[in-house]
Amino acid sequence: MNPQEMAEAMEKIRNNVKSIKHKILVMSGKGGVGKSTVAVNLALALADEGFRTGLMDIDLHGPNVARMVGLKKQPEVIENQIFPPEVLPNLKVISISSFVEDDAPVVWRGPMKTTAIYQFLGDVAWGELDFLIIDSPPGTGDEPLTALQTLSDIMALVVTTPQAVAVQDVKRAINLVKTMHRTPLGIVENMSYMKCPNCGEVIKLFGEGGGKDLENLFDIPLLGSLPFDPALVGFSDIGKSIVTHMRGSELEAAYRETVKEIVQRVKL
Ligand code: ADP
């Protein structure tokens, strides 16, 4: 993109996202900590609580969001605008997986990824939203960087597990957010513990203290600690979510609590 095209793209994005109140980038230092699961279920929980929500999957090499929300509908393209399908009355979803063939590797390099993200932000008819939840790949690569650079009011939600190695990588993600003068919204610790289904004993599968350590180190609030629940694995594979299919579980309650914290913190 030449400077003129770039300026036009930025202007288009500014206009297109101006009716979105809160943009939240879900980041993690490491893969496998449950970042996409957290992004998807927070979006579903927000929508379920009545907030107009958008969910945007920019994990371009491993887009799992569509499967996790059970998205079957395709976006519609009308006169250069992309209309995102709704999986719930309050939840619009856009994922790169709608634009590439199933199982095909996404072999894009930096500039193509950046262009795709500009399109998701500039060409998708999001309309008026309370929240846009953006699921980015783990680490500090092109995708989270582009989102942070492009949206000046974006806030970062960082997902970690309690384990020291996960925490170490998350520090890089938080430092990127700070270096770019963006707002760290908070930390979510996933897989904090598991309750034995037989005796109820609390098992710390991945150690403890990671989220608290980050909270203390960076002075960023720990917004939620989510338990490990083996039932989730089967559900997310077939597009059933925690808030809709695990009602009454400790995991669902922890998600609802986390949403409450988020809503309070952004002061809607
Ligand atoms: P990431 O996006 O960080 O790579 P995913 O969201 O794909 O991670 O999650 C990795 C795996 O962990 C998935 O199989 C998911 O179902 C599972 N998972 C995530 N959170 C939990 C949890 N709280 N309890 C049980 N399994 C979980």
PDB file of C-alpha atoms in Angstrom, residues 38-268:
ATOM      1  CA  VAL A  38     -12.050 -17.384  26.198  1.00  0.00           C
ATOM      2  CA  ALA A  39     -12.656 -14.975  23.298  1.00  0.00           C
ATOM      3  CA  VAL A  40     -15.588 -16.996  21.972  1.00  0.00           C
ATOM      4  CA  ASN A  41     -17.253 -17.607  25.316  1.00  0.00           C
ATOM      5  CA  LEU A  42     -16.835 -14.050  26.519  1.00  0.00           C
ATOM      6  CA  ALA A  43     -18.464 -12.860  23.293  1.00  0.00           C
ATOM      7  CA  LEU A  44     -21.313 -15.336  23.762  1.00  0.00           C
ATOM      8  CA  ALA A  45     -21.741 -14.378  27.408  1.00  0.00           C
ATOM      9  CA  LEU A  46     -21.783 -10.664  26.551  1.00  0.00           C
ATOM     10  CA  ALA A  47     -24.369 -11.277  23.826  1.00  0.00           C
ATOM     11  CA  ASP A  48     -26.393 -13.401  26.220  1.00  0.00           C
ATOM     12  CA  GLU A  49     -26.367 -10.534  28.736  1.00  0.00           C
ATOM     13  CA  GLY A  50     -27.914  -8.312  26.097  1.00  0.00           C
ATOM     14  CA  PHE A  51     -24.847  -6.484  24.788  1.00  0.00           C
ATOM     15  CA  ARG A  52     -24.566  -6.019  21.042  1.00  0.00           C
ATOM     16  CA  THR A  53     -21.427  -7.951  20.314  1.00  0.00           C
ATOM     17  CA  GLY A  54     -19.139  -8.678  17.378  1.00  0.00           C
ATOM     18  CA  LEU A  55     -16.560 -11.440  17.283  1.00  0.00           C
ATOM     19  CA  MET A  56     -13.702 -11.149  14.838  1.00  0.00           C
ATOM     20  CA  ASP A  57     -11.260 -13.977  14.262  1.00  0.00           C
ATOM     21  CA  ILE A  58      -7.862 -12.749  13.127  1.00  0.00           C
ATOM     22  CA  ASP A  59      -6.048 -15.938  14.094  1.00  0.00           C
ATOM     23  CA  LEU A  60      -5.422 -16.280  10.379  1.00  0.00           C
ATOM     24  CA  HIS A  61      -3.310 -19.437  10.481  1.00  0.00           C
ATOM     25  CA  GLY A  62      -5.555 -21.329  12.864  1.00  0.00           C
ATOM     26  CA  PRO A  63      -9.058 -19.884  12.737  1.00  0.00           C
ATOM     27  CA  ASN A  64     -11.139 -21.938  15.195  1.00  0.00           C
ATOM     28  CA  VAL A  65     -13.778 -19.410  16.127  1.00  0.00           C
ATOM     29  CA  ALA A  66     -16.327 -20.453  13.481  1.00  0.00           C
ATOM     30  CA  ARG A  67     -16.281 -24.063  14.648  1.00  0.00           C
ATOM     31  CA  MET A  68     -16.441 -23.051  18.296  1.00  0.00           C
ATOM     32  CA  VAL A  69     -19.569 -20.932  17.819  1.00  0.00           C
ATOM     33  CA  GLY A  70     -21.160 -23.425  15.432  1.00  0.00           C
ATOM     34  CA  LEU A  71     -21.152 -20.889  12.593  1.00  0.00           C
ATOM     35  CA  LYS A  72     -22.786 -22.347   9.495  1.00  0.00           C
ATOM     36  CA  LYS A  73     -23.836 -19.193   7.661  1.00  0.00           C
ATOM     37  CA  GLN A  74     -21.556 -17.367   5.267  1.00  0.00           C
ATOM     38  CA  PRO A  75     -21.039 -13.607   5.272  1.00  0.00           C
ATOM     39  CA  GLU A  76     -22.865 -11.784   2.487  1.00  0.00           C
ATOM     40  CA  VAL A  77     -21.035  -9.368   0.256  1.00  0.00           C
ATOM     41  CA  ILE A  78     -23.177  -6.524  -1.052  1.00  0.00           C
ATOM     42  CA  GLU A  79     -21.634  -3.560  -2.850  1.00  0.00           C
ATOM     43  CA  ASN A  80     -18.162  -3.876  -1.312  1.00  0.00           C
ATOM     44  CA  GLN A  81     -19.539  -4.353   2.177  1.00  0.00           C
ATOM     45  CA  ILE A  82     -19.285  -7.624   4.051  1.00  0.00           C
ATOM     46  CA  PHE A  83     -22.322  -8.451   6.173  1.00  0.00           C
ATOM     47  CA  PRO A  84     -21.336 -10.749   9.037  1.00  0.00           C
ATOM     48  CA  PRO A  85     -23.636 -13.652   9.892  1.00  0.00           C
ATOM     49  CA  GLU A  86     -25.346 -13.646  13.274  1.00  0.00           C
ATOM     50  CA  VAL A  87     -25.019 -16.740  15.436  1.00  0.00           C
ATOM     51  CA  LEU A  88     -27.278 -15.210  18.089  1.00  0.00           C
ATOM     52  CA  PRO A  89     -29.535 -12.169  17.737  1.00  0.00           C
ATOM     53  CA  ASN A  90     -26.835 -10.090  19.454  1.00  0.00           C
ATOM     54  CA  LEU A  91     -23.721 -11.716  18.068  1.00  0.00           C
ATOM     55  CA  LYS A  92     -22.137 -11.091  14.678  1.00  0.00           C
ATOM     56  CA  VAL A  93     -19.151 -13.196  13.707  1.00  0.00           C
ATOM     57  CA  ILE A  94     -16.532 -12.806  11.042  1.00  0.00           C
ATOM     58  CA  SER A  95     -13.707 -15.271  10.533  1.00  0.00           C
ATOM     59  CA  ILE A  96     -11.102 -15.792   7.872  1.00  0.00           C
ATOM     60  CA  SER A  97     -12.280 -19.414   7.709  1.00  0.00           C
ATOM     61  CA  SER A  98     -15.348 -18.184   5.802  1.00  0.00           C
ATOM     62  CA  PHE A  99     -13.060 -17.002   3.023  1.00  0.00           C
ATOM     63  CA  VAL A 100     -10.679 -19.958   2.682  1.00  0.00           C
ATOM     64  CA  GLU A 101     -11.366 -23.604   1.937  1.00  0.00           C
ATOM     65  CA  ASP A 102     -11.627 -26.011   4.861  1.00  0.00           C
ATOM     66  CA  ASP A 103      -8.282 -27.616   5.702  1.00  0.00           C
ATOM     67  CA  ALA A 104      -6.405 -25.427   3.219  1.00  0.00           C
ATOM     68  CA  PRO A 105      -3.300 -23.897   4.812  1.00  0.00           C
ATOM     69  CA  VAL A 106      -3.395 -20.132   5.025  1.00  0.00           C
ATOM     70  CA  VAL A 107      -0.045 -19.272   3.487  1.00  0.00           C
ATOM     71  CA  TRP A 108      -0.226 -15.530   3.808  1.00  0.00           C
ATOM     72  CA  ARG A 109       2.711 -13.363   4.638  1.00  0.00           C
ATOM     73  CA  GLY A 110       2.689 -10.160   6.635  1.00  0.00           C
ATOM     74  CA  PRO A 111       1.229  -7.674   4.119  1.00  0.00           C
ATOM     75  CA  MET A 112      -1.655  -9.985   3.142  1.00  0.00           C
ATOM     76  CA  LYS A 113      -2.532 -10.520   6.772  1.00  0.00           C
ATOM     77  CA  THR A 114      -2.499  -6.805   7.390  1.00  0.00           C
ATOM     78  CA  THR A 115      -4.781  -6.219   4.394  1.00  0.00           C
ATOM     79  CA  ALA A 116      -7.229  -8.878   5.637  1.00  0.00           C
ATOM     80  CA  ILE A 117      -7.390  -7.211   9.043  1.00  0.00           C
ATOM     81  CA  TYR A 118      -7.941  -3.796   7.441  1.00  0.00           C
ATOM     82  CA  GLN A 119     -10.836  -5.337   5.485  1.00  0.00           C
ATOM     83  CA  PHE A 120     -12.366  -6.891   8.593  1.00  0.00           C
ATOM     84  CA  LEU A 121     -12.236  -3.499  10.265  1.00  0.00           C
ATOM     85  CA  GLY A 122     -13.045  -1.309   7.272  1.00  0.00           C
ATOM     86  CA  ASP A 123     -15.410  -3.350   5.072  1.00  0.00           C
ATOM     87  CA  VAL A 124     -17.461  -5.414   7.520  1.00  0.00           C
ATOM     88  CA  ALA A 125     -20.807  -3.852   8.312  1.00  0.00           C
ATOM     89  CA  TRP A 126     -20.562  -4.180  12.093  1.00  0.00           C
ATOM     90  CA  GLY A 127     -23.183  -1.535  12.749  1.00  0.00           C
ATOM     91  CA  GLU A 128     -23.648  -0.335  16.313  1.00  0.00           C
ATOM     92  CA  LEU A 129     -21.933  -2.583  18.827  1.00  0.00           C
ATOM     93  CA  ASP A 130     -21.245  -2.446  22.548  1.00  0.00           C
ATOM     94  CA  PHE A 131     -18.300  -4.822  22.217  1.00  0.00           C
ATOM     95  CA  LEU A 132     -16.053  -6.105  19.461  1.00  0.00           C
ATOM     96  CA  ILE A 133     -14.036  -9.078  20.666  1.00  0.00           C
ATOM     97  CA  ILE A 134     -10.985  -9.801  18.523  1.00  0.00           C
ATOM     98  CA  ASP A 135      -9.294 -13.183  18.754  1.00  0.00           C
ATOM     99  CA  SER A 136      -5.654 -12.852  17.717  1.00  0.00           C
ATOM    100  CA  PRO A 137      -3.031 -15.597  17.405  1.00  0.00           C
ATOM    101  CA  PRO A 138      -0.697 -16.236  20.336  1.00  0.00           C
ATOM    102  CA  GLY A 139       2.394 -14.097  20.651  1.00  0.00           C
ATOM    103  CA  THR A 140       3.257 -10.695  19.326  1.00  0.00           C
ATOM    104  CA  GLY A 141       3.195 -11.211  15.530  1.00  0.00           C
ATOM    105  CA  ASP A 142       1.643  -9.317  12.626  1.00  0.00           C
ATOM    106  CA  GLU A 143      -1.989  -9.851  13.606  1.00  0.00           C
ATOM    107  CA  PRO A 144      -2.086  -8.466  17.171  1.00  0.00           C
ATOM    108  CA  LEU A 145       0.392  -5.802  16.143  1.00  0.00           C
ATOM    109  CA  THR A 146      -1.832  -4.634  13.272  1.00  0.00           C
ATOM    110  CA  ALA A 147      -4.919  -4.579  15.490  1.00  0.00           C
ATOM    111  CA  LEU A 148      -3.088  -2.585  18.167  1.00  0.00           C
ATOM    112  CA  GLN A 149      -1.643  -0.155  15.643  1.00  0.00           C
ATOM    113  CA  THR A 150      -4.882   0.399  13.751  1.00  0.00           C
ATOM    114  CA  LEU A 151      -7.306   0.938  16.628  1.00  0.00           C
ATOM    115  CA  SER A 152      -6.148   3.639  19.008  1.00  0.00           C
ATOM    116  CA  ASP A 153      -8.848   2.861  21.603  1.00  0.00           C
ATOM    117  CA  ILE A 154      -8.380  -0.905  21.601  1.00  0.00           C
ATOM    118  CA  MET A 155      -7.993  -2.617  24.963  1.00  0.00           C
ATOM    119  CA  ALA A 156      -6.067  -5.826  25.514  1.00  0.00           C
ATOM    120  CA  LEU A 157      -7.310  -8.792  27.493  1.00  0.00           C
ATOM    121  CA  VAL A 158      -4.512 -11.201  28.198  1.00  0.00           C
ATOM    122  CA  VAL A 159      -5.137 -14.894  28.745  1.00  0.00           C
ATOM    123  CA  THR A 160      -2.700 -17.014  30.716  1.00  0.00           C
ATOM    124  CA  THR A 161      -2.619 -20.256  32.640  1.00  0.00           C
ATOM    125  CA  PRO A 162      -1.218 -20.328  36.185  1.00  0.00           C
ATOM    126  CA  GLN A 163       2.030 -21.855  34.941  1.00  0.00           C
ATOM    127  CA  ALA A 164       5.325 -19.957  35.063  1.00  0.00           C
ATOM    128  CA  VAL A 165       6.232 -20.653  31.402  1.00  0.00           C
ATOM    129  CA  ALA A 166       2.894 -19.313  30.186  1.00  0.00           C
ATOM    130  CA  VAL A 167       3.345 -16.244  32.365  1.00  0.00           C
ATOM    131  CA  GLN A 168       6.808 -15.589  30.990  1.00  0.00           C
ATOM    132  CA  ASP A 169       5.448 -15.393  27.425  1.00  0.00           C
ATOM    133  CA  VAL A 170       2.482 -13.281  28.467  1.00  0.00           C
ATOM    134  CA  LYS A 171       4.852 -10.639  29.796  1.00  0.00           C
ATOM    135  CA  ARG A 172       5.988  -9.997  26.213  1.00  0.00           C
ATOM    136  CA  ALA A 173       2.403  -9.505  25.089  1.00  0.00           C
ATOM    137  CA  ILE A 174       1.715  -7.050  27.920  1.00  0.00           C
ATOM    138  CA  ASN A 175       4.921  -5.182  27.200  1.00  0.00           C
ATOM    139  CA  LEU A 176       3.887  -4.835  23.554  1.00  0.00           C
ATOM    140  CA  VAL A 177       0.556  -3.348  24.613  1.00  0.00           C
ATOM    141  CA  LYS A 178       2.320  -0.893  26.908  1.00  0.00           C
ATOM    142  CA  THR A 179       4.981   0.032  24.352  1.00  0.00           C
ATOM    143  CA  MET A 180       2.214   0.888  21.909  1.00  0.00           C
ATOM    144  CA  HIS A 181       0.439   3.013  24.529  1.00  0.00           C
ATOM    145  CA  ARG A 182      -2.703   0.900  24.433  1.00  0.00           C
ATOM    146  CA  THR A 183      -4.836   0.054  27.446  1.00  0.00           C
ATOM    147  CA  PRO A 184      -4.421  -3.311  29.111  1.00  0.00           C
ATOM    148  CA  LEU A 185      -7.953  -4.149  30.207  1.00  0.00           C
ATOM    149  CA  GLY A 186      -7.008  -7.087  32.368  1.00  0.00           C
ATOM    150  CA  ILE A 187      -5.828 -10.635  32.763  1.00  0.00           C
ATOM    151  CA  VAL A 188      -7.884 -13.815  32.618  1.00  0.00           C
ATOM    152  CA  GLU A 189      -6.359 -16.917  34.134  1.00  0.00           C
ATOM    153  CA  ASN A 190      -7.683 -20.032  32.431  1.00  0.00           C
ATOM    154  CA  MET A 191      -7.437 -23.627  33.671  1.00  0.00           C
ATOM    155  CA  SER A 192      -6.783 -22.284  37.176  1.00  0.00           C
ATOM    156  CA  TYR A 193      -7.901 -25.489  38.877  1.00  0.00           C
ATOM    157  CA  MET A 194     -10.048 -28.549  38.412  1.00  0.00           C
ATOM    158  CA  LYS A 195     -12.519 -30.036  40.833  1.00  0.00           C
ATOM    159  CA  CYS A 196     -12.437 -33.819  41.063  1.00  0.00           C
ATOM    160  CA  PRO A 197     -15.844 -34.974  39.786  1.00  0.00           C
ATOM    161  CA  ASN A 198     -15.935 -37.720  42.435  1.00  0.00           C
ATOM    162  CA  CYS A 199     -14.767 -36.110  45.673  1.00  0.00           C
ATOM    163  CA  GLY A 200     -14.738 -32.385  44.852  1.00  0.00           C
ATOM    164  CA  GLU A 201     -11.061 -32.013  45.752  1.00  0.00           C
ATOM    165  CA  VAL A 202      -9.443 -28.998  44.092  1.00  0.00           C
ATOM    166  CA  ILE A 203      -6.555 -30.021  41.832  1.00  0.00           C
ATOM    167  CA  LYS A 204      -4.124 -27.355  40.614  1.00  0.00           C
ATOM    168  CA  LEU A 205      -3.390 -28.866  37.213  1.00  0.00           C
ATOM    169  CA  PHE A 206      -1.016 -26.173  36.047  1.00  0.00           C
ATOM    170  CA  GLY A 207       0.380 -24.861  39.305  1.00  0.00           C
ATOM    171  CA  GLU A 208      -0.921 -21.648  40.762  1.00  0.00           C
ATOM    172  CA  GLY A 209      -0.388 -17.945  41.033  1.00  0.00           C
ATOM    173  CA  GLY A 210       0.327 -16.978  37.400  1.00  0.00           C
ATOM    174  CA  GLY A 211      -2.528 -14.514  37.054  1.00  0.00           C
ATOM    175  CA  LYS A 212      -1.895 -12.968  40.471  1.00  0.00           C
ATOM    176  CA  ASP A 213       1.827 -12.614  39.718  1.00  0.00           C
ATOM    177  CA  LEU A 214       1.041 -10.718  36.519  1.00  0.00           C
ATOM    178  CA  GLU A 215      -1.494  -8.535  38.322  1.00  0.00           C
ATOM    179  CA  ASN A 216       1.118  -7.552  40.872  1.00  0.00           C
ATOM    180  CA  LEU A 217       3.938  -7.144  38.408  1.00  0.00           C
ATOM    181  CA  PHE A 218       2.093  -4.934  35.912  1.00  0.00           C
ATOM    182  CA  ASP A 219      -0.634  -3.490  38.077  1.00  0.00           C
ATOM    183  CA  ILE A 220      -3.274  -4.836  35.689  1.00  0.00           C
ATOM    184  CA  PRO A 221      -6.396  -6.381  37.229  1.00  0.00           C
ATOM    185  CA  LEU A 222      -6.982 -10.098  37.247  1.00  0.00           C
ATOM    186  CA  LEU A 223     -10.555 -10.138  35.957  1.00  0.00           C
ATOM    187  CA  GLY A 224     -11.288 -13.811  36.215  1.00  0.00           C
ATOM    188  CA  SER A 225     -10.017 -17.271  37.110  1.00  0.00           C
ATOM    189  CA  LEU A 226     -11.660 -19.997  35.080  1.00  0.00           C
ATOM    190  CA  PRO A 227     -11.626 -23.632  36.172  1.00  0.00           C
ATOM    191  CA  PHE A 228     -10.642 -26.514  33.921  1.00  0.00           C
ATOM    192  CA  ASP A 229     -13.715 -28.515  32.972  1.00  0.00           C
ATOM    193  CA  PRO A 230     -13.181 -31.643  30.853  1.00  0.00           C
ATOM    194  CA  ALA A 231     -16.755 -31.416  29.531  1.00  0.00           C
ATOM    195  CA  LEU A 232     -15.823 -28.271  27.616  1.00  0.00           C
ATOM    196  CA  VAL A 233     -13.547 -30.036  25.145  1.00  0.00           C
ATOM    197  CA  GLY A 234     -16.346 -32.076  23.557  1.00  0.00           C
ATOM    198  CA  PHE A 235     -18.717 -29.129  23.534  1.00  0.00           C
ATOM    199  CA  SER A 236     -16.444 -26.676  21.771  1.00  0.00           C
ATOM    200  CA  ASP A 237     -15.596 -29.242  19.084  1.00  0.00           C
ATOM    201  CA  ILE A 238     -19.251 -29.336  18.037  1.00  0.00           C
ATOM    202  CA  GLY A 239     -19.947 -25.637  18.389  1.00  0.00           C
ATOM    203  CA  LYS A 240     -21.727 -25.732  21.746  1.00  0.00           C
ATOM    204  CA  SER A 241     -20.724 -23.043  24.145  1.00  0.00           C
ATOM    205  CA  ILE A 242     -20.244 -22.787  27.883  1.00  0.00           C
ATOM    206  CA  VAL A 243     -22.918 -20.168  28.387  1.00  0.00           C
ATOM    207  CA  THR A 244     -25.529 -22.057  26.417  1.00  0.00           C
ATOM    208  CA  HIS A 245     -24.737 -25.697  27.140  1.00  0.00           C
ATOM    209  CA  MET A 246     -22.962 -25.742  30.491  1.00  0.00           C
ATOM    210  CA  ARG A 247     -25.473 -23.704  32.457  1.00  0.00           C
ATOM    211  CA  GLY A 248     -25.119 -24.130  36.198  1.00  0.00           C
ATOM    212  CA  SER A 249     -21.490 -25.259  35.965  1.00  0.00           C
ATOM    213  CA  GLU A 250     -18.705 -23.576  37.904  1.00  0.00           C
ATOM    214  CA  LEU A 251     -17.100 -22.694  34.580  1.00  0.00           C
ATOM    215  CA  GLU A 252     -20.216 -20.891  33.381  1.00  0.00           C
ATOM    216  CA  ALA A 253     -20.417 -18.968  36.666  1.00  0.00           C
ATOM    217  CA  ALA A 254     -16.744 -17.975  36.322  1.00  0.00           C
ATOM    218  CA  TYR A 255     -17.379 -16.654  32.795  1.00  0.00           C
ATOM    219  CA  ARG A 256     -20.378 -14.645  33.977  1.00  0.00           C
ATOM    220  CA  GLU A 257     -18.253 -13.173  36.786  1.00  0.00           C
ATOM    221  CA  THR A 258     -15.506 -12.274  34.323  1.00  0.00           C
ATOM    222  CA  VAL A 259     -18.032 -10.562  32.054  1.00  0.00           C
ATOM    223  CA  LYS A 260     -19.321  -8.591  35.028  1.00  0.00           C
ATOM    224  CA  GLU A 261     -15.789  -7.426  35.796  1.00  0.00           C
ATOM    225  CA  ILE A 262     -15.189  -6.442  32.184  1.00  0.00           C
ATOM    226  CA  VAL A 263     -18.441  -4.511  31.955  1.00  0.00           C
ATOM    227  CA  GLN A 264     -17.672  -2.721  35.198  1.00  0.00           C
ATOM    228  CA  ARG A 265     -14.176  -1.873  34.092  1.00  0.00           C
ATOM    229  CA  VAL A 266     -15.119  -0.404  30.741  1.00  0.00           C
ATOM    230  CA  LYS A 267     -17.975   1.454  32.491  1.00  0.00           C
ATOM    231  CA  LEU A 268     -20.661   1.046  29.873  1.00  0.00           C
TER     232      LEU A 268
END
